[in-house]
PDB file of C-alpha atoms and ligand atoms in Angstrom:
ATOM      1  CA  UNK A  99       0.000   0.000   0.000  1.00 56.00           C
ATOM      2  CA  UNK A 100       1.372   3.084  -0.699  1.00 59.00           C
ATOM      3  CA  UNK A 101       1.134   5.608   2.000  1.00 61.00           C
ATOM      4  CA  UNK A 102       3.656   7.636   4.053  1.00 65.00           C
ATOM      5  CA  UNK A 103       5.544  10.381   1.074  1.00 70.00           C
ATOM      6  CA  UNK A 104       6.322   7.470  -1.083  1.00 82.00           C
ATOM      7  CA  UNK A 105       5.155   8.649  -4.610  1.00 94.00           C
ATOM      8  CA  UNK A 106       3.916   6.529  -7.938  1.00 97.00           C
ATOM      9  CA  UNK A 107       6.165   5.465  -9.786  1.00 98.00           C
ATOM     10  CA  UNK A 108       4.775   5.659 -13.623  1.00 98.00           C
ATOM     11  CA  UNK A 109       4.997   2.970 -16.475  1.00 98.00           C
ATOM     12  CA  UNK A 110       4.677   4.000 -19.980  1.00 98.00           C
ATOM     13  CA  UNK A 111       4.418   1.171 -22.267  1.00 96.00           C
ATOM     14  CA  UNK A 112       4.415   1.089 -25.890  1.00 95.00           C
ATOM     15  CA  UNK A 113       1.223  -0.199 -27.661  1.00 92.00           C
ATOM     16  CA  UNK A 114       1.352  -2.668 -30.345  1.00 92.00           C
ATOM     17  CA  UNK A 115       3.560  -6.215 -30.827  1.00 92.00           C
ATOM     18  CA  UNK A 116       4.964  -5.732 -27.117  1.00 95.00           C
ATOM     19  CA  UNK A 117       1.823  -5.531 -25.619  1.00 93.00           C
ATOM     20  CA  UNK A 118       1.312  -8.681 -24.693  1.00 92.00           C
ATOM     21  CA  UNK A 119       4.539 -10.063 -23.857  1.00 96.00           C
ATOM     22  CA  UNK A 120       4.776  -7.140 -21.168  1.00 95.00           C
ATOM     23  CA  UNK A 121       1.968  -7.709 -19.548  1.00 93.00           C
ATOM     24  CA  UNK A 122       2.639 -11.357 -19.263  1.00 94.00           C
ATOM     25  CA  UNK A 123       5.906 -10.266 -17.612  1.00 96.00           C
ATOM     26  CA  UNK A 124       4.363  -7.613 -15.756  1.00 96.00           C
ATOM     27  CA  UNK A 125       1.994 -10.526 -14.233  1.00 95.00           C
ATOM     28  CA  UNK A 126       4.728 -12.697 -13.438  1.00 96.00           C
ATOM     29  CA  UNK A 127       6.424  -9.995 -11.457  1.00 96.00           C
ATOM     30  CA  UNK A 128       3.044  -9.412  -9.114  1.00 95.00           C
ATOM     31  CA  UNK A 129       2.137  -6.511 -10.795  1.00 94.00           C
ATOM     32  CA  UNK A 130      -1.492  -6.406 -12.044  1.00 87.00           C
ATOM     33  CA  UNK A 131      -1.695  -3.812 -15.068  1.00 84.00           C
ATOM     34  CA  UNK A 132      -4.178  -5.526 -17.696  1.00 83.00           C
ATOM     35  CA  UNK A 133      -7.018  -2.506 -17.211  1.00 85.00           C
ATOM     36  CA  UNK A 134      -4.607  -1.116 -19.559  1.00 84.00           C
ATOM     37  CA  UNK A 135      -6.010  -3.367 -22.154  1.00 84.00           C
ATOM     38  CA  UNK A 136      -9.453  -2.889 -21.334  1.00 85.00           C
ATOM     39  CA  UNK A 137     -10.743  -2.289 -24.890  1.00 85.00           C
ATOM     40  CA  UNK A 138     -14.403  -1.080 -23.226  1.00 89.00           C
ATOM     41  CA  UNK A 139     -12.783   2.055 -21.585  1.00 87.00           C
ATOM     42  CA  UNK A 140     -11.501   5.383 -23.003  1.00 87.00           C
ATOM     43  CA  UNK A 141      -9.237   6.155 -19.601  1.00 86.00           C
ATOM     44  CA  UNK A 142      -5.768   6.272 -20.654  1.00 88.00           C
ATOM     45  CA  UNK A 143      -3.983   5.885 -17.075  1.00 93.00           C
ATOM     46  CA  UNK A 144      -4.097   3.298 -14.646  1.00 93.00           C
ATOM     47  CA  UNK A 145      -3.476   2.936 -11.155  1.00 94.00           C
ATOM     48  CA  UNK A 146      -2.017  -0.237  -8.712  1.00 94.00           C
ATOM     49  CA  UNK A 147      -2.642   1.231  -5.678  1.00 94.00           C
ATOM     50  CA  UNK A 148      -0.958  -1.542  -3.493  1.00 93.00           C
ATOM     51  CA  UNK A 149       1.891  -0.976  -5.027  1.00 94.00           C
ATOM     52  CA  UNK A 150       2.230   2.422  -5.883  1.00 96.00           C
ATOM     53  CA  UNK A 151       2.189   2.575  -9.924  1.00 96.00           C
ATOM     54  CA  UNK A 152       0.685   3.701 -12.556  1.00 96.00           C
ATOM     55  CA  UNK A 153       0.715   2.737 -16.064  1.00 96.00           C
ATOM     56  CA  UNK A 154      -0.026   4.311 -19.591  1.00 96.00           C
ATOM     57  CA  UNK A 155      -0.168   2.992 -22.993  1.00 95.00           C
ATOM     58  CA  UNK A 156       1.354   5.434 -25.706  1.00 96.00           C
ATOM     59  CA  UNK A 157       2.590   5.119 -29.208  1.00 96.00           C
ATOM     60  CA  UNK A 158       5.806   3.731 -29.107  1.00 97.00           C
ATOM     61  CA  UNK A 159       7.854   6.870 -30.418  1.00 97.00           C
ATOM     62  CA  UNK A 160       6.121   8.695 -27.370  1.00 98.00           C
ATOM     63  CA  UNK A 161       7.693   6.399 -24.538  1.00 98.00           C
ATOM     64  CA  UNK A 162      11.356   7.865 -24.864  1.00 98.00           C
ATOM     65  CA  UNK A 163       9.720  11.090 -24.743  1.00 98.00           C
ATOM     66  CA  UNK A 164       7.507  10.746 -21.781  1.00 98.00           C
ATOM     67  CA  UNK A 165      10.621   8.892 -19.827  1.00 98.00           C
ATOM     68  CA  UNK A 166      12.804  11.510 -20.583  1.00 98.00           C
ATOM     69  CA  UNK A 167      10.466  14.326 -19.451  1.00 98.00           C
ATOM     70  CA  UNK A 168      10.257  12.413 -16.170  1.00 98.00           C
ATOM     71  CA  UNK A 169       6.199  12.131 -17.397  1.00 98.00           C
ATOM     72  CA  UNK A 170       6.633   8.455 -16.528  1.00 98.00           C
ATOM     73  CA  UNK A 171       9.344   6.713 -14.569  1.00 98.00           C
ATOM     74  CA  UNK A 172      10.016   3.562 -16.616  1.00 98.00           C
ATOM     75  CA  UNK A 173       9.245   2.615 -20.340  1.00 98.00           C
ATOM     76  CA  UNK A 174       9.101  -0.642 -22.170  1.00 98.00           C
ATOM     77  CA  UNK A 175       9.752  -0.166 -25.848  1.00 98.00           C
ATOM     78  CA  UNK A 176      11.607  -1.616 -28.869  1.00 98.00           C
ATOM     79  CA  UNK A 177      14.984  -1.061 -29.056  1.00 98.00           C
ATOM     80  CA  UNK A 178      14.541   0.447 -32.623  1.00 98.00           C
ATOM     81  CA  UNK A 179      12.437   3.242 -30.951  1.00 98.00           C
ATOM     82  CA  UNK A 180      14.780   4.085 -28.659  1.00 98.00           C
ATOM     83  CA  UNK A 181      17.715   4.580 -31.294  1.00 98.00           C
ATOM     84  CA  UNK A 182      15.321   6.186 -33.340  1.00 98.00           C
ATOM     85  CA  UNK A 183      14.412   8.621 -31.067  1.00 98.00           C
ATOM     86  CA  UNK A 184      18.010   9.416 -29.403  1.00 98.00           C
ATOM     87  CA  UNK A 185      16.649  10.147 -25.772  1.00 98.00           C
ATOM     88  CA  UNK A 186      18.516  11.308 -22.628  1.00 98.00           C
ATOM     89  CA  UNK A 187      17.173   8.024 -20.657  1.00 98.00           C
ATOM     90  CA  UNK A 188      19.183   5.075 -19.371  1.00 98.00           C
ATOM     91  CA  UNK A 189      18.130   1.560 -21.288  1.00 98.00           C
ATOM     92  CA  UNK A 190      18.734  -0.452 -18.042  1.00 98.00           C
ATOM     93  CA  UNK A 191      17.079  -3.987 -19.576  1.00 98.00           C
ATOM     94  CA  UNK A 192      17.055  -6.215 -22.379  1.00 98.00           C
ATOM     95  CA  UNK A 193      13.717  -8.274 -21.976  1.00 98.00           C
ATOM     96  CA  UNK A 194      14.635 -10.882 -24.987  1.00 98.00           C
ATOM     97  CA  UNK A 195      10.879 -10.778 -26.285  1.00 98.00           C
ATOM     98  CA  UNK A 196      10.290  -8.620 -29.196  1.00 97.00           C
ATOM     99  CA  UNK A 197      13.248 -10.134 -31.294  1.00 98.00           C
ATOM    100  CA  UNK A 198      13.497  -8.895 -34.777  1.00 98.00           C
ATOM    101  CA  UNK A 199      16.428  -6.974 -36.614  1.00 98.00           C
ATOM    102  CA  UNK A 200      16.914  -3.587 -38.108  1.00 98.00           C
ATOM    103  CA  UNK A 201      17.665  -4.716 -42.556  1.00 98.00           C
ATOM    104  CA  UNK A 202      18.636  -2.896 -45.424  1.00 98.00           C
ATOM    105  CA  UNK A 203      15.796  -4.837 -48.024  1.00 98.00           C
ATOM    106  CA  UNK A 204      14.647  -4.242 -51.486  1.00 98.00           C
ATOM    107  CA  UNK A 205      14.510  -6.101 -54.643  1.00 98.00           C
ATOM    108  CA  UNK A 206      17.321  -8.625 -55.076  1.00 98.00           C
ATOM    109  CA  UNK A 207      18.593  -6.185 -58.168  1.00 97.00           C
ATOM    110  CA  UNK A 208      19.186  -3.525 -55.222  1.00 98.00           C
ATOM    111  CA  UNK A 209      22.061  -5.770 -54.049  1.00 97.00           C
ATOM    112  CA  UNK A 210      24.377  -3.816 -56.572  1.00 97.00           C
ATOM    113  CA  UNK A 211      23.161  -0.244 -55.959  1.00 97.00           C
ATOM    114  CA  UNK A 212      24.302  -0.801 -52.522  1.00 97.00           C
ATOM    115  CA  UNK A 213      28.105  -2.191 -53.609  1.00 96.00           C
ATOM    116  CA  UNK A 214      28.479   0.674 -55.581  1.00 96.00           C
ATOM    117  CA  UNK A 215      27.922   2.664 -53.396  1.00 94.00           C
ATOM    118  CA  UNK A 216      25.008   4.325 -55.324  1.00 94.00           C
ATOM    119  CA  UNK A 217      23.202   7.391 -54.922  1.00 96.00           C
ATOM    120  CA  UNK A 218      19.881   5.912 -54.337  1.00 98.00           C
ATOM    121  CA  UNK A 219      16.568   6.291 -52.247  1.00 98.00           C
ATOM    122  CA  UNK A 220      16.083   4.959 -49.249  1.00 98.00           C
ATOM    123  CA  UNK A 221      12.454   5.025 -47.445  1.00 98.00           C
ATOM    124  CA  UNK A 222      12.380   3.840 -43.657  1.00 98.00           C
ATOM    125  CA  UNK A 223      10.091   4.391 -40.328  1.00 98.00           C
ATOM    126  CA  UNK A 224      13.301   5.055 -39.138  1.00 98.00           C
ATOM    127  CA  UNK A 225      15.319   8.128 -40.985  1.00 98.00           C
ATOM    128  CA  UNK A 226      17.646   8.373 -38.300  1.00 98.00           C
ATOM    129  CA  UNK A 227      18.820   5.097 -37.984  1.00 98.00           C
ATOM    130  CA  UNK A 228      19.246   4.948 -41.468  1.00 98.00           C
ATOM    131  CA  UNK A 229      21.171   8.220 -41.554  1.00 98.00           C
ATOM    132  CA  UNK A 230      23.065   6.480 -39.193  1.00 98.00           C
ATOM    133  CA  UNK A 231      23.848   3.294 -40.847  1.00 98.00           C
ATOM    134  CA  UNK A 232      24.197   5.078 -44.071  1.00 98.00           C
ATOM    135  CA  UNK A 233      26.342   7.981 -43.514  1.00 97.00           C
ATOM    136  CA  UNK A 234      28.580   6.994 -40.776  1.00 97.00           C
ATOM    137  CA  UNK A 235      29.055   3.641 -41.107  1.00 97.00           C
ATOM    138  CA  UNK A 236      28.691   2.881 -44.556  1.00 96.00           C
ATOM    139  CA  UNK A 237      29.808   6.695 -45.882  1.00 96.00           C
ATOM    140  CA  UNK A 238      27.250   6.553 -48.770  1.00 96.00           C
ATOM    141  CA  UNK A 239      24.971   9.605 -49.739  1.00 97.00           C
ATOM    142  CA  UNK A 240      21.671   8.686 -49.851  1.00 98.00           C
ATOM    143  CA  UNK A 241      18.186  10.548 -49.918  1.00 98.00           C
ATOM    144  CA  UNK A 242      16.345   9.619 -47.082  1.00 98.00           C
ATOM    145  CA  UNK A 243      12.472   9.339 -47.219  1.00 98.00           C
ATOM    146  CA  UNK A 244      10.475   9.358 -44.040  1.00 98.00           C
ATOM    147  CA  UNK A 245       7.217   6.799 -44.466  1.00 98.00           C
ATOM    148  CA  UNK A 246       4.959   6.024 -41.342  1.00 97.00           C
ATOM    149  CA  UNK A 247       4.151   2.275 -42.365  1.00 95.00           C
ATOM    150  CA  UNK A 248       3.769  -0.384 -45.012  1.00 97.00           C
ATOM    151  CA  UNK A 249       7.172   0.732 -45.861  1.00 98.00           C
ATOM    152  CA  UNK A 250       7.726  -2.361 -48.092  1.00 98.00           C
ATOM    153  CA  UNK A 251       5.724  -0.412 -51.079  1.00 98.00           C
ATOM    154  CA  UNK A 252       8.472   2.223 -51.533  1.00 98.00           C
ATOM    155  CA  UNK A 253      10.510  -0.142 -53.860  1.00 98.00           C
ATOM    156  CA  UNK A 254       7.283  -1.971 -54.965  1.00 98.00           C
ATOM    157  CA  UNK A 255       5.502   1.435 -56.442  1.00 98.00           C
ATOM    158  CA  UNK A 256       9.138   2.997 -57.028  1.00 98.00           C
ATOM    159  CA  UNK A 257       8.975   5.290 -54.552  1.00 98.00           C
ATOM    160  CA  UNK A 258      12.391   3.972 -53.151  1.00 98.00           C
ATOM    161  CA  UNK A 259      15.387   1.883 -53.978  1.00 98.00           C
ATOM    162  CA  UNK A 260      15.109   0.469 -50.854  1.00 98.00           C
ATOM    163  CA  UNK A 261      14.234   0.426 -47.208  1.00 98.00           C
ATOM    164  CA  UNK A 262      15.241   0.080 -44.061  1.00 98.00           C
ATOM    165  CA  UNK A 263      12.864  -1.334 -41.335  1.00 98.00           C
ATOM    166  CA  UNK A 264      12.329  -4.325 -39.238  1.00 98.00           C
ATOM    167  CA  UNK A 265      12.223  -7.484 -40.336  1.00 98.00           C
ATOM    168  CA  UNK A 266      10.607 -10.272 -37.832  1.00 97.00           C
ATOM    169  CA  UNK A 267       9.577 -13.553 -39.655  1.00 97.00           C
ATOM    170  CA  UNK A 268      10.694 -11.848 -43.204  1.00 98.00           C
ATOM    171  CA  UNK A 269       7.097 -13.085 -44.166  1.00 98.00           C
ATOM    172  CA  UNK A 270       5.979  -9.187 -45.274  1.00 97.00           C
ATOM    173  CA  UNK A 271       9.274  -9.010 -47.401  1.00 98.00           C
ATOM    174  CA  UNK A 272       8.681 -12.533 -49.254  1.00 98.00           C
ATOM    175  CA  UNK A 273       5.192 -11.991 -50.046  1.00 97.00           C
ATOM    176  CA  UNK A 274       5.991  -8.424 -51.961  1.00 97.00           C
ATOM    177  CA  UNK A 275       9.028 -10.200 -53.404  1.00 97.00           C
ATOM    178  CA  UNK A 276      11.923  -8.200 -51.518  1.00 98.00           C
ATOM    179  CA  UNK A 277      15.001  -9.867 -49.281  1.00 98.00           C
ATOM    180  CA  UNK A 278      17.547  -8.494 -46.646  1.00 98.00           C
ATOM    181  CA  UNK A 279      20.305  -6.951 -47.988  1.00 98.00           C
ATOM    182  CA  UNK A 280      21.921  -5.921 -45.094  1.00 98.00           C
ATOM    183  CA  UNK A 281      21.321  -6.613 -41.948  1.00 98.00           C
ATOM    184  CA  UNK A 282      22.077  -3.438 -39.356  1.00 98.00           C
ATOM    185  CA  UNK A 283      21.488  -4.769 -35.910  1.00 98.00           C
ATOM    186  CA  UNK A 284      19.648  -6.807 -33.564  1.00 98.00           C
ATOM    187  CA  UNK A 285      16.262  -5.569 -31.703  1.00 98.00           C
ATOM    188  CA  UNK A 286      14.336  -6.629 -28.803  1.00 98.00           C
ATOM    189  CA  UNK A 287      12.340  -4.548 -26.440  1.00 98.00           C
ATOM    190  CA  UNK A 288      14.070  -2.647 -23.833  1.00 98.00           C
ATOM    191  CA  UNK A 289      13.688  -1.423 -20.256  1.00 98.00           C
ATOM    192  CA  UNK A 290      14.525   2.561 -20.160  1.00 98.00           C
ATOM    193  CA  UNK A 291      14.263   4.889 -17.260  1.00 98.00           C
ATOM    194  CA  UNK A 292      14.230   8.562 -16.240  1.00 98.00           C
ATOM    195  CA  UNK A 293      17.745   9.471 -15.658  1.00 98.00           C
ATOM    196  CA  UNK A 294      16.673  11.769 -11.910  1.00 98.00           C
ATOM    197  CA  UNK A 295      14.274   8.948 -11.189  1.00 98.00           C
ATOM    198  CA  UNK A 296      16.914   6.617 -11.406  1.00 98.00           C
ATOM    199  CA  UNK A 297      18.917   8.793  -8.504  1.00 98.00           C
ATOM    200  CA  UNK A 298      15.377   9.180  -6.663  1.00 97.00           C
ATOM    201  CA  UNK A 299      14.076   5.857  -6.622  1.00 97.00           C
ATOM    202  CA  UNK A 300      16.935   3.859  -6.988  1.00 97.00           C
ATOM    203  CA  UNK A 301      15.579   0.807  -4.663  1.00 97.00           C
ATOM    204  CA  UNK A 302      12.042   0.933  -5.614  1.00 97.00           C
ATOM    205  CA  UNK A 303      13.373   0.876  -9.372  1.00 98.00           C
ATOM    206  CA  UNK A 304      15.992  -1.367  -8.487  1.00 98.00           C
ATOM    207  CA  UNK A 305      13.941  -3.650  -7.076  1.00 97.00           C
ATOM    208  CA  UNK A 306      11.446  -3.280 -10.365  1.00 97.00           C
ATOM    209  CA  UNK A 307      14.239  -4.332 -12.296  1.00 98.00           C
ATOM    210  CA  UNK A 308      15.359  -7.412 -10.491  1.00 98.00           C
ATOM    211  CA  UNK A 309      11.890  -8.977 -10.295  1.00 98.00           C
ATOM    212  CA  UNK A 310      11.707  -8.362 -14.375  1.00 98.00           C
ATOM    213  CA  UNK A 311      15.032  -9.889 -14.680  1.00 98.00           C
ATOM    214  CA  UNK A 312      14.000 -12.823 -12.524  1.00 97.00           C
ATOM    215  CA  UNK A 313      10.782 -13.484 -14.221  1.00 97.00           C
ATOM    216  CA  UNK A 314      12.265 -13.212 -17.850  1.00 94.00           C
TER     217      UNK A 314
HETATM  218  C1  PRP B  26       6.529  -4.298 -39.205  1.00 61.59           C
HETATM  219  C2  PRP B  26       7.640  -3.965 -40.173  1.00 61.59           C
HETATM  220  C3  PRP B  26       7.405  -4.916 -41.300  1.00 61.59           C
HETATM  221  C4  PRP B  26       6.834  -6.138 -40.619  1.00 61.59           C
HETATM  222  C5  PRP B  26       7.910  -7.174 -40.459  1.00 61.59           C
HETATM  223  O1  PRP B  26       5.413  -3.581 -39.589  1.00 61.59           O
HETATM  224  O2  PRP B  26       7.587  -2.611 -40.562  1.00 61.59           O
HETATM  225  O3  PRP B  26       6.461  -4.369 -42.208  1.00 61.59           O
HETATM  226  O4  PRP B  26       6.370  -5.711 -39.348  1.00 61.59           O
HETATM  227  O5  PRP B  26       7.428  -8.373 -39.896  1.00 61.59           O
HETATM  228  P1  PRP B  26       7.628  -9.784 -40.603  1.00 61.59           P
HETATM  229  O6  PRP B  26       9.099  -9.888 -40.947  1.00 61.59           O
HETATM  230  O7  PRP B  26       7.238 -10.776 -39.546  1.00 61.59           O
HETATM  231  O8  PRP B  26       6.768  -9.842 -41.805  1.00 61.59           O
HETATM  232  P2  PRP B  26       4.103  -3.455 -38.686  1.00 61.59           P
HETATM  233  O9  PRP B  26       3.252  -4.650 -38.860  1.00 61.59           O
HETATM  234  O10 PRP B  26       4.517  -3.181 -37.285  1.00 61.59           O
HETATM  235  O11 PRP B  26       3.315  -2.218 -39.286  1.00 61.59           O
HETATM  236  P3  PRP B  26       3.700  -1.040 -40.301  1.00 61.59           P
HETATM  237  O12 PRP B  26       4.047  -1.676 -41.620  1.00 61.59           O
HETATM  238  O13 PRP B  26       2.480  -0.204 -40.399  1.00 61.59           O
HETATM  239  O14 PRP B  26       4.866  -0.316 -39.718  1.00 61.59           O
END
């Protein structure tokens, strides 16, 4: 129960493919959360009064903002969002769920656009990480082009050369007839936290950490 002057400490967790795997977690740590995934209600914040937390569900770009802002405490989110979004927050946690990787793809013909070093078009979710991968490690110019989804149709409708996004099963890519042409890294979902919280609350979050770890 939380009483005394200890405050909540605030989840924010990403909605989408992590969902569930988080709660499941969450659940096997002891802490009850799923009114978060009450489809029948509009409220967007949720309270465990017995232990002292609260928990949101945002977009996933939003959690490294809300952690950093101190808005919410702790954030589970995809490693991909957090280099996409470059926040002052401490990843503390790789939870292992969530695996997928971060590809170069396109049409096999791309292969040689990208040996030559080519001047081509690249369309990604993720223009930073593809800025990244493309200008400082791989020192080619490219034009970046910043899609919010179904990326896969920028080489399909010539939009792009290629693209950079995740690639999980690889089942999206062989159904529009694309492949991985370079792979850029691993991704799994992450633990981040607010970098005064962490001084704050360092048992309570501590503590929060451990019983994830545990319970992985
Ligand atoms: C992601 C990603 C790929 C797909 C990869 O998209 O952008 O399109 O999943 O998964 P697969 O390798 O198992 O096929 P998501 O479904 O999250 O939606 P989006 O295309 O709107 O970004």
């Amino acid at each position: 129960m939380i009483g005394g002057d200890m405050r909540y400490l605030t989840f924010a967790l990403g909605k989408g493919r992590l969902v569930k795997d988080t709660m499941e977690l969450l659940n096997k740590c002891g802490i009850e959360c799923e009114e978060v995934l009450d489809k029948k209600t509009r409220k967007l914040i949720f309270t465990n009064e017995e232990l002292g937390l609260k928990f949101f569900l945002a977009k996933g770009p939003d959690v490294p903002t809300y952690v950093e802002y101190g808005a919410a405490d702790i954030g589970i989110v995809g490693a991909d969002t957090i280099l996409e979004e470059n926040r002052r927050v401490y990843e503390v946690l790789d939870l292992g769920f969530g695996k997928c990787r971060m590809c170069v793809c396109g049409p096999h013909d791309a292969k040689s656009l990208l040996e030559h070093r080519e001047m081509i078009r690249v369309a990604s979710k993720y223009p930073n990480i593809a800025k990244d991968y493309f200008f400082n490690k791989k020192h080619q110019t490219v034009d970046i082009i910043k899609l919010n989804g179904s990326v896969e149709l920028g080489p399909i409708v010539n939009l792009s050369d290629v693209i950079v996004d995740i690639v999980e099963t690889g089942s999206t890519l062989r159904e529009n007839g694309l492949e991985v042409l370079e792979e850029i890294c691993p991704l799994s979902a992450r633990v981040i936290v607010n970098q005064v919280s962490m001084q704050m609350e360092t048992e309570r979050i501590r503590k929060l950490i451990n019983a994830m770890k545990e319970n992985l």
